[in-house]
Short mmCIF file of C-alpha atoms in Angstrom, two decimals:
data_model
loop_
_atom_site.label_atom_id
_atom_site.label_comp_id
_atom_site.label_asym_id
_atom_site.label_seq_id
_atom_site.Cartn_x
_atom_site.Cartn_y
_atom_site.Cartn_z
CA MET A 250 7.25 -22.53 -9.24
CA LYS A 251 4.24 -20.72 -7.52
CA TYR A 252 2.48 -17.84 -9.29
CA ASN A 253 0.15 -15.33 -7.61
CA ILE A 254 -3.14 -14.32 -8.94
CA ALA A 255 -3.79 -10.53 -8.57
CA LEU A 256 -6.99 -8.53 -8.92
CA GLU A 257 -6.44 -5.52 -11.18
CA SER A 258 -8.33 -2.29 -12.20
CA PHE A 259 -8.25 -0.80 -15.48
CA GLU A 260 -5.96 2.04 -14.11
CA SER A 261 -3.20 -0.53 -12.82
CA VAL A 262 -3.48 -2.53 -16.08
CA SER A 263 -2.89 0.82 -17.98
CA SER A 264 0.05 1.44 -15.78
CA TYR A 265 1.76 -1.72 -17.09
CA TRP A 266 1.02 -0.71 -20.72
CA LEU A 267 2.56 2.72 -19.97
CA ASP A 268 5.77 1.25 -18.36
CA SER A 269 8.12 0.42 -21.33
CA HIS A 270 9.98 -1.98 -19.21
CA HIS A 271 7.29 -4.43 -18.89
CA PRO A 272 7.77 -7.21 -21.24
CA LEU A 273 4.13 -7.82 -21.79
CA GLN A 274 2.97 -8.08 -25.46
CA TRP A 275 -0.13 -5.87 -26.15
CA ASN A 276 -0.30 -7.19 -29.68
CA SER A 277 -3.48 -5.24 -31.07
CA VAL A 278 -5.37 -2.19 -30.07
CA PHE A 279 -8.54 -4.30 -28.95
CA VAL A 280 -6.36 -5.39 -25.97
CA LEU A 281 -5.40 -2.15 -24.69
CA PRO A 282 -6.65 -0.90 -21.38
CA GLY A 283 -8.26 2.26 -22.84
CA TRP A 284 -10.19 0.12 -25.30
CA LEU A 285 -11.23 -2.46 -22.84
CA GLN A 286 -12.25 0.04 -20.00
CA VAL A 287 -14.49 2.09 -22.55
CA TRP A 288 -16.28 -1.32 -23.68
CA TRP A 289 -16.90 -2.37 -20.09
CA SER A 290 -18.13 1.15 -19.09
CA GLU A 291 -20.73 0.87 -22.10
CA PHE A 292 -21.57 -2.69 -22.09
CA GLY A 293 -20.37 -4.31 -19.01
CA ALA A 294 -23.44 -3.98 -16.68
CA ALA A 295 -24.95 -7.48 -16.91
CA SER A 296 -21.35 -9.28 -16.40
CA SER A 297 -18.88 -9.88 -13.58
CA LEU A 298 -15.37 -8.48 -14.22
CA TYR A 299 -12.58 -10.90 -14.24
CA LEU A 300 -9.55 -8.62 -14.72
CA ARG A 301 -6.48 -10.57 -13.16
CA SER A 302 -2.81 -10.45 -13.51
CA ILE A 303 -0.53 -13.47 -12.79
CA LYS A 304 2.69 -12.85 -11.31
CA GLN A 305 5.90 -14.53 -10.74
CA GLY A 306 7.35 -13.11 -7.75
CA GLU A 307 6.88 -9.27 -8.44
CA ASP A 308 6.87 -9.69 -12.13
CA VAL A 309 3.81 -9.54 -14.06
CA ILE A 310 3.86 -12.38 -16.65
CA GLY A 311 0.17 -12.06 -18.04
CA ILE A 312 -3.14 -10.65 -17.93
CA ALA A 313 -6.47 -11.99 -18.35
CA PRO A 314 -9.13 -9.44 -19.42
CA LEU A 315 -12.29 -11.49 -19.03
CA LEU A 316 -15.82 -10.94 -18.13
CA MET A 317 -18.04 -13.88 -16.57
CA ASN A 318 -21.66 -14.66 -16.86
CA GLY A 319 -22.70 -17.58 -14.62
CA GLY A 320 -20.25 -20.40 -15.17
CA SER A 321 -19.15 -18.85 -18.54
CA ALA A 322 -16.03 -16.51 -19.22
CA SER A 323 -15.27 -14.69 -22.31
CA PHE A 324 -13.15 -11.75 -23.38
CA ILE A 325 -14.05 -8.11 -22.29
CA GLY A 326 -15.63 -7.18 -25.46
CA SER A 327 -17.96 -8.17 -28.15
CA ALA A 328 -17.46 -9.60 -31.61
CA ASP A 329 -19.40 -6.86 -33.33
CA ILE A 330 -17.06 -4.16 -32.42
CA CYS A 331 -14.00 -5.94 -31.27
CA ASP A 332 -12.40 -7.53 -34.26
CA TYR A 333 -9.91 -9.76 -32.74
CA GLN A 334 -9.07 -10.43 -28.87
CA ASP A 335 -6.40 -12.08 -26.95
CA PHE A 336 -4.63 -12.39 -23.77
CA VAL A 337 -1.71 -10.30 -22.84
CA ILE A 338 1.33 -12.31 -21.89
CA ALA A 339 5.37 -11.94 -21.68
CA PRO A 340 6.77 -13.86 -24.44
CA GLY A 341 7.90 -17.32 -23.27
CA LYS A 342 5.51 -17.44 -20.37
CA GLU A 343 2.52 -18.66 -22.12
CA GLN A 344 2.62 -22.10 -20.56
CA ASP A 345 3.07 -20.81 -17.08
CA PHE A 346 0.36 -18.09 -17.50
CA PHE A 347 -2.27 -20.51 -18.97
CA ASN A 348 -1.85 -23.34 -16.08
CA ALA A 349 -1.99 -20.75 -13.44
CA LEU A 350 -5.07 -19.09 -15.05
CA LEU A 351 -7.11 -22.40 -15.76
CA ASP A 352 -6.45 -23.40 -12.19
CA ASP A 353 -7.91 -19.97 -10.88
CA LEU A 354 -10.94 -20.11 -13.40
CA ASP A 355 -11.47 -23.53 -11.83
CA ARG A 356 -11.53 -22.23 -8.55
CA GLN A 357 -13.89 -19.38 -9.46
CA GLY A 358 -16.46 -21.84 -10.84
CA VAL A 359 -15.82 -21.27 -14.42
CA THR A 360 -16.81 -24.20 -16.51
CA ARG A 361 -16.68 -22.97 -19.86
CA LEU A 362 -14.30 -20.40 -21.99
CA ASP A 363 -15.74 -19.04 -24.92
CA LEU A 364 -12.83 -16.90 -26.66
CA ARG A 365 -13.51 -15.06 -30.03
CA PRO A 366 -12.50 -13.82 -32.54
CA LEU A 367 -9.04 -15.10 -32.65
CA ARG A 368 -6.38 -14.56 -35.25
CA PRO A 369 -4.11 -17.70 -36.05
CA ASP A 370 -1.22 -16.08 -34.19
CA SER A 371 -3.14 -15.55 -31.04
CA THR A 372 -1.72 -16.97 -27.66
CA VAL A 373 -5.05 -18.89 -27.55
CA LEU A 374 -4.54 -20.75 -30.61
CA ALA A 375 -0.84 -21.10 -30.43
CA SER A 376 -0.63 -22.08 -26.71
CA LEU A 377 -4.01 -22.48 -24.64
CA ALA A 378 -5.85 -24.71 -26.86
CA ASN A 379 -3.26 -27.72 -26.89
CA LEU A 380 -2.47 -26.87 -23.09
CA ALA A 381 -6.20 -27.41 -22.25
CA ARG A 382 -6.39 -30.62 -24.17
CA ASP A 383 -3.34 -31.91 -22.45
CA ARG A 384 -5.09 -31.24 -18.99
CA GLY A 385 -8.22 -33.24 -20.34
CA CYS A 386 -10.54 -30.22 -21.39
CA GLN A 387 -12.74 -30.57 -24.17
CA VAL A 388 -11.57 -28.07 -26.94
CA SER A 389 -13.43 -27.00 -30.01
CA CYS A 390 -12.38 -24.30 -32.50
CA GLU A 391 -14.37 -23.43 -35.50
CA PRO A 392 -14.02 -20.61 -38.24
CA ASP A 393 -15.39 -17.17 -37.12
CA GLY A 394 -15.05 -15.05 -40.32
CA VAL A 395 -11.96 -13.48 -41.71
CA THR A 396 -10.18 -10.18 -41.29
CA LEU A 397 -8.10 -8.98 -44.11
CA GLU A 398 -4.93 -6.91 -44.12
CA LEU A 399 -2.09 -5.53 -46.46
CA ASP A 400 1.75 -5.35 -46.09
CA LEU A 401 2.71 -1.85 -47.02
CA PRO A 402 5.82 -1.24 -49.33
CA SER A 403 7.95 1.94 -48.91
CA ARG A 404 6.31 3.85 -51.94
CA TRP A 405 3.11 4.30 -53.36
CA ASP A 406 4.26 3.38 -56.64
CA GLU A 407 5.18 0.06 -55.32
CA TYR A 408 1.91 -0.39 -53.55
CA LEU A 409 -0.02 0.19 -56.79
CA GLN A 410 2.21 -2.38 -58.74
CA THR A 411 1.12 -5.15 -56.38
CA LEU A 412 -2.55 -4.61 -57.40
CA LYS A 413 -4.24 -6.39 -60.43
CA GLY A 414 -4.03 -4.28 -63.62
CA LYS A 415 -7.78 -3.71 -63.50
CA GLN A 416 -7.93 -2.36 -59.97
CA ARG A 417 -4.68 -0.36 -60.34
CA HIS A 418 -6.31 1.44 -63.57
CA GLU A 419 -9.66 1.82 -61.25
CA ILE A 420 -7.76 3.73 -58.59
CA ARG A 421 -6.08 5.95 -61.10
CA ARG A 422 -9.46 6.42 -62.99
CA LYS A 423 -11.20 7.42 -59.70
CA LEU A 424 -8.70 9.65 -58.44
CA ARG A 425 -8.25 11.40 -61.93
CA ARG A 426 -12.09 11.73 -62.17
CA LEU A 427 -12.13 13.44 -58.58
CA GLU A 428 -9.39 15.76 -59.33
CA GLU A 429 -11.33 16.93 -62.37
CA ALA A 430 -14.31 17.51 -60.32
CA ALA A 431 -13.21 19.40 -57.39
CA GLU A 432 -10.22 20.61 -55.40
CA ILE A 433 -9.24 17.71 -53.12
CA ASN A 434 -7.84 17.91 -49.60
CA TYR A 435 -7.04 14.79 -47.44
CA ARG A 436 -7.25 15.91 -43.74
CA VAL A 437 -6.22 13.85 -40.68
CA VAL A 438 -7.50 14.92 -37.28
CA GLU A 439 -5.88 13.48 -34.16
CA ASP A 440 -5.68 16.26 -31.67
CA PRO A 441 -8.19 15.10 -28.79
CA GLU A 442 -10.05 18.24 -28.91
CA ALA A 443 -10.45 18.41 -32.52
CA VAL A 444 -11.46 14.65 -32.54
CA LYS A 445 -14.22 15.61 -30.29
CA ASP A 446 -15.48 18.59 -32.46
CA ASN A 447 -15.25 16.14 -35.71
CA MET A 448 -17.03 13.15 -34.40
CA ASP A 449 -20.46 14.77 -35.51
CA ILE A 450 -19.46 14.71 -39.14
CA PHE A 451 -18.11 11.20 -38.97
CA LEU A 452 -21.01 9.68 -37.13
CA ASP A 453 -23.43 11.77 -39.66
CA PHE A 454 -21.66 10.07 -42.57
CA PHE A 455 -21.40 6.61 -40.94
CA ARG A 456 -25.15 6.75 -40.40
CA GLU A 457 -26.02 8.07 -43.69
CA SER A 458 -23.92 5.70 -45.70
CA ARG A 459 -25.68 2.52 -45.40
CA LYS A 460 -29.16 1.46 -43.78
CA ASP A 461 -27.60 -1.18 -41.59
CA LYS A 462 -25.24 1.21 -40.39
CA THR A 463 -27.97 3.39 -39.20
CA ALA A 464 -29.56 0.57 -37.24
CA PHE A 465 -26.12 -0.29 -35.88
CA MET A 466 -25.49 3.10 -34.49
CA THR A 467 -27.87 3.10 -31.56
CA ALA A 468 -27.76 5.85 -28.67
CA GLN A 469 -25.40 3.46 -26.63
CA MET A 470 -23.17 2.55 -29.58
CA GLU A 471 -22.72 6.29 -30.40
CA SER A 472 -21.76 6.99 -27.02
CA PHE A 473 -19.41 4.07 -27.19
CA PHE A 474 -17.76 5.44 -30.49
CA ARG A 475 -17.27 9.00 -28.61
CA ALA A 476 -15.71 7.69 -25.70
CA LEU A 477 -13.49 5.28 -27.69
CA ALA A 478 -12.26 8.14 -29.79
CA SER A 479 -11.38 10.31 -26.87
CA ALA A 480 -9.94 7.68 -24.90
CA LEU A 481 -7.63 6.54 -27.86
CA ALA A 482 -6.93 10.18 -29.06
CA GLU A 483 -5.28 10.98 -25.55
CA PHE A 484 -2.67 8.56 -26.77
CA GLN A 485 -2.33 9.70 -30.41
CA ILE A 486 -3.80 6.30 -31.46
CA LEU A 487 -6.95 7.71 -33.04
CA LYS A 488 -7.11 9.04 -36.37
CA LEU A 489 -10.33 10.63 -37.93
CA CYS A 490 -9.38 11.01 -41.69
CA PHE A 491 -11.63 13.22 -43.93
CA LEU A 492 -11.61 13.67 -47.93
CA GLU A 493 -12.79 17.23 -48.49
CA LEU A 494 -14.00 18.56 -51.75
CA ASP A 495 -13.59 22.27 -52.30
CA THR A 496 -13.26 22.39 -48.53
CA LYS A 497 -16.38 20.43 -47.96
CA PRO A 498 -16.12 17.09 -46.24
CA SER A 499 -17.59 14.31 -48.25
CA ALA A 500 -16.27 11.11 -46.66
CA ALA A 501 -14.43 9.85 -43.48
CA VAL A 502 -12.50 6.91 -42.08
CA MET A 503 -12.08 6.30 -38.47
CA CYS A 504 -8.59 4.65 -38.07
CA PHE A 505 -6.33 3.52 -35.29
CA ASP A 506 -2.43 4.04 -35.60
CA TYR A 507 -0.73 1.53 -33.53
CA ASN A 508 2.44 -0.77 -33.54
CA ASP A 509 3.42 0.23 -37.08
CA THR A 510 -0.19 -0.63 -38.39
CA LEU A 511 -2.99 1.47 -39.38
CA TYR A 512 -6.44 -0.04 -38.63
CA LEU A 513 -9.40 0.71 -40.64
CA TYR A 514 -12.14 0.90 -38.05
CA ASN A 515 -15.15 2.28 -39.68
CA SER A 516 -16.13 4.75 -42.32
CA GLY A 517 -18.98 6.57 -43.99
CA TYR A 518 -19.70 9.13 -46.55
CA ASP A 519 -22.05 11.89 -47.88
CA LEU A 520 -24.43 10.21 -50.21
CA GLN A 521 -24.50 13.41 -52.58
CA PHE A 522 -21.04 12.71 -53.27
CA GLY A 523 -21.68 8.76 -53.90
CA ALA A 524 -21.12 9.03 -57.67
CA LEU A 525 -17.63 10.12 -57.47
CA SER A 526 -16.78 6.98 -55.08
CA VAL A 527 -15.54 9.41 -52.14
CA GLY A 528 -16.06 6.43 -49.72
CA VAL A 529 -13.30 4.13 -51.48
CA ILE A 530 -11.13 7.05 -52.40
CA CYS A 531 -11.23 8.05 -48.70
CA LYS A 532 -9.83 4.66 -47.83
CA ILE A 533 -7.30 4.56 -50.57
CA LEU A 534 -5.82 7.98 -49.52
CA SER A 535 -5.60 6.65 -46.02
CA ILE A 536 -3.43 3.88 -47.40
CA LYS A 537 -1.35 6.36 -49.42
CA GLU A 538 -0.97 8.45 -46.15
CA SER A 539 0.01 5.21 -44.27
CA ILE A 540 2.89 4.46 -46.73
CA LYS A 541 4.13 8.06 -46.53
CA LYS A 542 4.24 7.71 -42.76
CA GLY A 543 6.17 4.43 -43.12
CA LYS A 544 3.66 2.07 -41.65
CA LYS A 545 4.45 -1.66 -42.28
CA LYS A 546 0.75 -2.86 -42.30
CA TYR A 547 -2.81 -1.89 -43.38
CA ASP A 548 -5.42 -3.56 -41.48
CA PHE A 549 -8.83 -3.52 -42.99
CA LEU A 550 -10.12 -5.52 -40.24
CA LYS A 551 -13.05 -8.11 -40.02
CA GLY A 552 -15.39 -8.60 -42.97
CA ALA A 553 -14.76 -9.88 -46.59
CA GLU A 554 -16.07 -6.91 -48.35
CA ALA A 555 -15.13 -6.76 -51.99
CA TYR A 556 -13.30 -3.27 -51.86
CA LYS A 557 -10.92 -4.77 -49.37
CA HIS A 558 -9.96 -7.61 -52.03
CA HIS A 559 -9.72 -5.04 -54.59
CA LEU A 560 -7.37 -2.80 -52.62
CA GLY A 561 -4.73 -5.61 -52.05
CA GLY A 562 -6.04 -7.06 -48.71
CA LYS A 563 -5.16 -10.72 -48.02
CA GLU A 564 -7.55 -12.73 -45.98
CA VAL A 565 -6.49 -14.02 -42.54
CA PRO A 566 -9.05 -16.55 -41.02
CA LEU A 567 -10.55 -15.94 -37.66
CA SER A 568 -11.78 -18.45 -35.29
CA ARG A 569 -13.82 -19.16 -31.94
CA CYS A 570 -12.34 -21.42 -29.37
CA GLN A 571 -14.64 -22.97 -26.62
CA ILE A 572 -13.14 -24.79 -23.98
CA LEU A 573 -14.92 -26.88 -21.23
CA LEU A 574 -12.99 -27.05 -18.11
CA SER A 575 -15.02 -29.75 -16.32
#
């Protein structure tokens, strides 16, 4: 069967995502067109864009969101700000998609695919790696860190019971101590204009909370964060959540609400309230709010920080897969 390779723009890819009749699987927030476009606008200048769809007749069976540097191709994005990545493929079309894609990459002079970070259920590990081996390609996959996630029950009390006794006691103790110190308000900002107005507070907390975060948040990275927040807020995906003490913001988390999952992307807090554990409490309240809203999963994202384990997160291994096409 013949498959056609079509050049795409971020706008055309977005039209597929917005069309509910398309069977394409957009399995995480990191493959959404808005995310890819913001990253490319901020960081893509040194690379060539390879944004292609593969079609069976008029039907799109998959999208390859790649960038090229010389003879190497990788996902649009970077591992420091894109926690895991993948191709966008219609279920059951993986073999057809990847065969057509590898043929086209070969024609384009690509000799190496470097794909990361990958979840175990990614199409790369589930389909592409074995298919590439069958075609005689050299394939190597290696560990690339971990992400942590939590399956959410339907009630807050049920969540607390899933924790170890010590951690359950610590959460209750921290919340009680905070309630005794101030009037608590947990505020979720999601309106696009309000998000823009509140990003200054979030970015100040982010920089203040740790020295490595101060170094990370360069002018270019700040531009990316602001553009990303605006882009995702337009689709009601971005959530800025603030913990206020006596009406004064003390901590914040930047989250993405997508496909019954809340993604904890980043956070920060005011150091003057550090003794009250406002940073971790803000995260705890975001879990509580997720349960209240009926979310099925809470994704702490990449990194094995201790608090993620203490709050019930389970490790999911990430991988890097490199494929030599010739």
